Amino acid sequence: MRFYFQQAFRAIVLLMFAVFIIKLHYTGDIHKLINPKYDTISQIGAILFLVLFIAQLPRIWTPVQKSNNHLHVHDHTHDGADHNHDHGYSPINLKKLVSYCVLILPLVTGFMMPPSTLDSSIADKKGTMVSLTNSAKRNQLDRSKASAEPEVERPNQSERSVGDNQEKGALDSSPNINNKGQPSDNPQDPNLYSNTVTQDTYQQIIDQLKEVDTIEMTDQVYATYYEAINMDLAKFEGKEISINGFVYKEDGFAKNQLVVGRYLITHCVADASIIGFLSEFNGGVESISEDTWLEVTGTIHIKEYNGVELPTISVTESKEIEEPEQPYLYPLNIKIR
Amino acid sequence: MSRKFPLLLIDVMGIALFGIVVYFISFSESYQGWISLPSSLYDMNTIFLSILIEATPFVLIGVLIAGMIQIFITEEHLKRWIPKNKFMAVTMSCVVGACFPACECGIVPIVRRLIAKGVPIYAGIGFLLTGPLINPIVIVSTYMAFGNDLKIAASRMVIGFVIAITVALIISFLYRTNQFNQSSITSSTVSNHQPSATSFVEKIGSMLRHSVDEFFDMGKYLVMGALLAAFVQTYVSSGALVQLGSGLASSTLVMMGLAYLLSLCSEADAFIAASFRNVFPTTAILGFLIYGPMIDLKNTMMMLSVFKAKFVLVFVGLVTAVVFCTLILSQGIY
């Protein structure tokens, strides 16, 4: 009977990983890292870690055996003599120490450092204005292409096919979690549960956009409406819009310009992209610092930025707000039946 | 007594370990406020953890499948299944990879185990390349991300498949041995022992223990890959990178570089690619979509845990060259 320190250490690491994931779920911090749609798969991950932990336990105490004359002491009784790689019985050397240190790094940083919310400094790295102008430009090109050759491939890019595009575009491959939220009743919450709606509700959301006088960019519809507005800019010019988001500024903005935007998370924070509107105020905005959360109301105008027509909000009203509990947005998913 | 004693110890150990963990966690909470670091470091940590949390379930599943292969599939099985002919073997591995839903980090332990079991390296590579690139989830997400345009999704699959076969064939002419590095060699050479006759439950147990070893072999590379990718995302401006490319060739290279550095999961990358589709020609977008799942920063690190550094280098160079050339040659389609 012998105690193997390394095996014990490995067991602890496995357990810590499981506990770390469980803790993230328990505190809700997990939603600062991944789209809630992937909650289940990450829970499965935690369970697998626990299973491996339990499988690891018997190895901590093993009867002493004759070693094979090289570094590895085989645990024949348990491993069935199947193969011969590092079982963690060989003595610790510097290389192993380093690799263990690397492996526990995420545990150390994960427990010690609270997960942050992405802010404007990351937006800067992601080239926000490049992507905002891209989406506007893309849709304008799509439209001009469509009007030039109306019968080829994408018959009409009018708002009906926008809806079409959107609804299939939002179909999800893994319809695992779903929440039969009724967006008209409580539009702000469903984001906490993967933002999945039924086909009917979705159609309702799209129809609403055409009818309303003031476009309310709630968390649930934000991404969908954003795409729709960019797709058919002219149609929405002059409409009133109310939107919230954090402030982002870039070199080359005029004194009264800033972007009010949100992050859209498809899978995990690493694939976050920013969506938002260039906003023009009546006065200078030097006093509003980046990362301030604002709720602005204004009318949509078309403004040229770097040669691309962008939907721009002429702000009539703005107020500072607290950062919402769920700062990220998720693409709207439609439940497939 | 001698049989019960270890069991008792195991229980005690389990409880003790659990206690240590709980203690550590409650202790760490109080630390959080003490340290003040630049906020970019927190951002990097968040991206780092998010990549890890996203990838670990898939890596664990990969590791378990590798354990299963180790315990339940013998070399004789594999020998019977894999065609002797190189071309047939490569084609088969690519087709199997195309049917097998894996992601680029989960597939590495599986491929390693297969090659250790005597699957020829070129077949393993074919499987490695098509596994993450071609599978139902990726097809659907690509189709959706590009506004229900089947053309991009189809091109991604078809061109990707052709590239995978080409690379695997070239590998089959260049390499005969398994190209394992030192630590993987030890795991492969002795693997032709017959598993001693054990019950099914014991087999499951040894499969799980095998998975643990596999996880510790792979884990550190996954962590390093995620760390590097997070670093790039936090400190390197992709907006600036995008401005580098204007011509067809340079923009394709830029998009491939971006795919490599960002290390996105192949299920999510289509949405990112879609946001670039009017700055860059379709060829460049396809470069991003095809190159990313085959090789990226995270996945290169994990390959280093299996293969010799020299082989990984040649492999990365080869895939880069083949993807680039194929795309440039096939641009006439668009």
XYZ file of C-alpha atoms in Angstrom, chain B:
334
model
C -9.466 -6.877 5.774
C -6.879 -6.312 3.074
C -9.659 -5.911 0.542
C -11.744 -3.559 2.601
C -8.939 -1.407 3.820
C -8.197 0.251 0.421
C -11.884 0.945 -0.141
C -12.106 2.696 3.191
C -9.055 4.719 2.374
C -10.532 5.734 -0.959
C -13.617 7.021 0.756
C -11.623 8.943 3.305
C -9.419 10.388 0.600
C -12.414 11.486 -1.424
C -13.917 13.293 1.522
C -10.607 14.841 2.468
C -10.004 16.089 -1.052
C -13.454 17.537 -1.196
C -12.772 19.356 2.050
C -9.544 20.806 0.689
C -11.316 22.036 -2.406
C -14.145 23.655 -0.474
C -11.656 25.302 1.834
C -9.651 26.632 -1.073
C -12.693 28.084 -2.756
C -14.066 29.857 0.274
C -10.590 31.150 0.893
C -10.114 32.413 -2.633
C -13.254 34.537 -2.515
C -11.674 36.791 0.049
C -8.658 37.259 -2.175
C -10.594 38.631 -5.102
C -10.788 42.134 -3.772
C -7.157 42.432 -2.770
C -5.464 42.375 -6.102
C -5.900 45.187 -8.543
C -4.652 44.510 -12.031
C -5.082 46.387 -15.292
C -8.587 45.832 -16.601
C -7.296 44.478 -19.897
C -5.893 41.560 -17.923
C -9.352 40.849 -16.567
C -10.733 40.964 -20.091
C -8.064 38.592 -21.269
C -8.817 36.267 -18.380
C -12.507 36.336 -19.247
C -11.895 35.480 -22.898
C -9.389 32.827 -21.850
C -11.861 31.186 -19.497
C -14.708 31.432 -21.957
C -12.712 29.616 -24.628
C -11.808 26.941 -22.089
C -15.304 26.527 -20.702
C -16.639 26.316 -24.214
C -14.040 23.775 -25.301
C -13.731 21.505 -22.245
C -16.965 19.532 -22.683
C -15.948 18.707 -26.236
C -12.399 17.847 -25.207
C -13.723 15.603 -22.441
C -16.008 13.826 -24.853
C -13.053 13.423 -27.213
C -10.927 12.088 -24.393
C -13.634 9.588 -23.435
C -13.972 8.406 -27.015
C -10.195 8.011 -27.108
C -10.428 5.936 -23.939
C -13.146 3.850 -25.499
C -11.060 3.232 -28.608
C -8.158 2.238 -26.408
C -10.085 -0.343 -24.450
C -12.704 -1.678 -26.803
C -11.152 -1.580 -30.271
C -8.221 -3.797 -31.073
C -5.622 -3.364 -33.761
C -7.115 -6.355 -35.572
C -10.422 -4.550 -35.934
C -8.754 -1.507 -37.376
C -6.585 -3.538 -39.713
C -9.656 -5.192 -41.117
C -11.559 -1.923 -41.530
C -8.905 0.206 -43.163
C -8.215 -0.464 -46.840
C -4.658 -1.394 -47.777
C -4.681 0.972 -50.712
C -3.497 4.468 -49.759
C -6.042 6.334 -51.843
C -8.865 4.229 -50.536
C -7.650 4.654 -46.974
C -7.413 8.433 -47.333
C -10.818 8.708 -48.953
C -12.355 6.495 -46.323
C -10.823 8.451 -43.455
C -12.075 11.706 -44.929
C -15.574 10.325 -45.372
C -15.610 8.925 -41.836
C -14.392 12.311 -40.588
C -17.143 14.035 -42.526
C -19.789 11.906 -40.860
C -18.289 12.266 -37.420
C -19.404 15.374 -35.556
C -16.344 16.596 -33.716
C -14.751 19.905 -32.981
C -11.145 20.736 -33.673
C -9.972 20.316 -30.103
C -11.967 17.186 -29.268
C -10.664 15.354 -32.287
C -6.967 15.518 -31.422
C -7.031 12.897 -28.622
C -9.158 10.629 -30.806
C -6.728 10.844 -33.714
C -3.803 10.273 -31.417
C -5.371 7.125 -30.045
C -6.260 5.874 -33.509
C -2.735 6.374 -34.805
C -1.302 4.731 -31.706
C -3.548 1.773 -32.484
C -1.905 1.410 -35.860
C -4.029 3.578 -38.133
C -1.644 4.985 -40.779
C -0.764 8.635 -40.296
C -2.341 9.784 -43.561
C -5.676 8.251 -42.643
C -5.484 9.882 -39.222
C -4.764 13.238 -40.824
C -7.679 12.914 -43.223
C -9.947 12.242 -40.269
C -8.426 15.148 -38.336
C -9.063 17.576 -41.181
C -12.617 16.677 -42.134
C -13.952 15.886 -38.650
C -14.389 19.461 -37.445
C -14.946 20.999 -40.870
C -17.683 18.855 -42.313
C -20.508 17.884 -40.049
C -24.207 18.602 -39.790
C -23.894 21.304 -37.118
C -21.328 23.248 -39.098
C -23.307 22.953 -42.320
C -26.463 24.301 -40.694
C -24.715 27.158 -38.913
C -22.892 28.212 -42.072
C -26.073 28.049 -44.076
C -27.820 30.242 -41.514
C -25.036 32.727 -41.056
C -24.912 33.484 -44.739
C -28.563 34.317 -45.000
C -29.658 30.945 -46.291
C -27.209 31.062 -49.122
C -26.414 27.450 -49.802
C -23.509 28.373 -52.050
C -21.110 29.282 -49.248
C -22.018 26.291 -47.108
C -21.691 23.938 -50.066
C -18.392 25.443 -51.195
C -17.074 25.180 -47.679
C -17.829 21.483 -47.564
C -16.775 20.557 -51.091
C -13.568 22.591 -51.282
C -12.743 21.621 -47.714
C -13.156 17.953 -48.571
C -10.937 18.237 -51.639
C -8.277 20.037 -49.606
C -8.405 17.416 -46.855
C -7.909 14.584 -49.339
C -5.057 16.433 -51.036
C -3.254 17.125 -47.776
C -3.722 13.569 -46.524
C -2.377 12.168 -49.802
C 0.687 14.402 -49.712
C 1.275 13.315 -46.126
C 1.012 9.694 -47.233
C 3.917 10.216 -49.635
C 6.023 12.183 -47.171
C 5.658 10.141 -44.004
C 5.486 6.488 -43.209
C 5.980 6.414 -39.471
C 3.519 7.776 -36.975
C 5.517 10.981 -36.300
C 4.717 10.836 -32.622
C 6.768 12.839 -30.207
C 8.574 11.292 -27.275
C 5.699 11.151 -24.846
C 3.312 9.682 -27.383
C 5.816 7.058 -28.510
C 5.805 5.438 -25.105
C 2.061 5.238 -25.283
C 2.017 3.628 -28.702
C 4.783 1.070 -28.616
C 3.466 -1.110 -25.879
C -0.091 -0.922 -27.042
C -0.048 -4.280 -28.750
C -0.470 -6.070 -25.469
C -3.636 -8.014 -25.365
C -5.894 -6.562 -22.742
C -6.039 -9.087 -19.980
C -9.384 -10.755 -19.701
C -11.435 -8.458 -17.567
C -15.070 -7.904 -16.951
C -17.029 -5.184 -18.628
C -17.175 -3.048 -15.488
C -13.428 -3.248 -15.086
C -13.045 -2.288 -18.715
C -15.155 0.805 -18.139
C -13.002 1.621 -15.149
C -9.800 1.345 -17.107
C -11.338 3.298 -19.953
C -12.081 6.143 -17.545
C -8.609 5.998 -16.032
C -7.193 6.083 -19.483
C -9.277 9.161 -20.208
C -7.857 10.848 -17.130
C -4.320 10.302 -18.408
C -5.327 11.551 -21.802
C -6.857 14.658 -20.267
C -3.680 15.458 -18.382
C -1.628 14.931 -21.515
C -3.829 17.211 -23.595
C -5.085 19.684 -21.042
C -1.991 21.795 -20.759
C -1.882 22.361 -24.499
C -5.508 23.321 -24.597
C -4.869 25.816 -21.809
C -1.881 27.305 -23.612
C -3.784 27.539 -26.869
C -6.714 29.263 -25.191
C -4.348 31.629 -23.422
C -2.623 32.605 -26.660
C -5.921 33.094 -28.475
C -7.199 35.257 -25.611
C -4.027 37.294 -25.705
C -4.427 37.939 -29.421
C -8.055 38.954 -28.990
C -7.263 41.349 -26.171
C -4.143 43.010 -27.444
C -4.065 42.663 -31.228
C -6.425 44.825 -33.179
C -8.266 42.791 -35.772
C -9.529 46.026 -37.313
C -5.945 46.903 -38.180
C -5.343 43.417 -39.492
C -8.321 43.705 -41.788
C -6.968 46.871 -43.322
C -3.880 44.959 -44.443
C -5.648 43.019 -47.129
C -7.084 44.536 -50.250
C -6.172 42.286 -53.167
C -7.552 38.788 -53.568
C -4.404 36.981 -52.470
C -3.609 39.298 -49.581
C -7.184 39.363 -48.322
C -7.355 35.570 -48.435
C -4.151 35.398 -46.443
C -5.443 37.958 -43.951
C -8.650 36.021 -43.402
C -6.745 32.775 -42.988
C -4.452 34.476 -40.496
C -7.448 35.797 -38.626
C -9.033 32.346 -38.523
C -5.806 30.940 -37.153
C -5.384 33.546 -34.444
C -8.984 33.776 -33.271
C -9.267 29.982 -32.762
C -13.042 29.996 -32.917
C -15.049 26.834 -32.685
C -16.148 25.695 -36.125
C -19.780 25.975 -35.092
C -19.511 29.664 -34.283
C -17.058 30.936 -36.849
C -19.558 31.254 -39.684
C -21.240 34.177 -37.974
C -17.973 36.019 -37.629
C -17.073 35.250 -41.235
C -20.425 36.585 -42.377
C -19.665 39.969 -40.861
C -16.697 40.309 -43.205
C -18.413 39.331 -46.372
C -18.496 42.686 -48.009
C -15.064 43.894 -47.178
C -13.589 40.769 -48.647
C -14.235 38.603 -51.685
C -15.917 35.221 -51.249
C -12.595 33.470 -51.738
C -11.178 35.163 -48.656
C -14.294 34.311 -46.634
C -13.950 30.684 -47.672
C -10.311 30.843 -46.621
C -11.507 31.801 -43.143
C -14.189 29.123 -43.079
C -12.037 26.272 -44.352
C -8.707 27.065 -42.765
C -10.031 27.816 -39.267
C -11.505 24.390 -38.481
C -8.492 22.603 -39.954
C -5.826 24.475 -38.063
C -5.817 27.235 -35.519
C -3.713 28.401 -32.628
C -5.485 26.279 -30.033
C -5.430 23.185 -32.189
C -1.755 23.588 -33.159
C -0.832 23.605 -29.490
C -2.768 20.410 -28.981
C -1.139 18.759 -31.984
C 2.223 19.541 -30.440
C 1.220 17.284 -27.573
C 0.969 14.382 -30.005
C 3.317 14.855 -32.916
C 6.916 15.918 -33.352
C 7.300 19.684 -33.581
C 8.846 19.300 -37.018
C 5.891 17.329 -38.310
C 3.423 19.870 -36.923
C 5.371 22.624 -38.648
C 5.359 20.809 -41.982
C 1.701 19.959 -41.549
C 0.667 23.541 -40.806
C 2.714 24.801 -43.741
C 1.244 22.161 -46.017
C -2.357 22.867 -45.059
C -1.761 26.605 -45.431
C -0.259 26.176 -48.867
C -2.903 23.752 -50.101
C -5.814 25.813 -48.797
C -4.377 28.979 -50.287
C -3.585 27.472 -53.693
C -6.891 25.639 -53.978
C -8.830 28.786 -53.165
C -6.878 30.931 -55.611
C -7.318 28.308 -58.325
C -10.996 27.850 -57.661
C -11.839 31.553 -57.521
C -13.075 31.393 -61.099
C -16.267 29.829 -59.730
C -17.276 33.082 -58.072
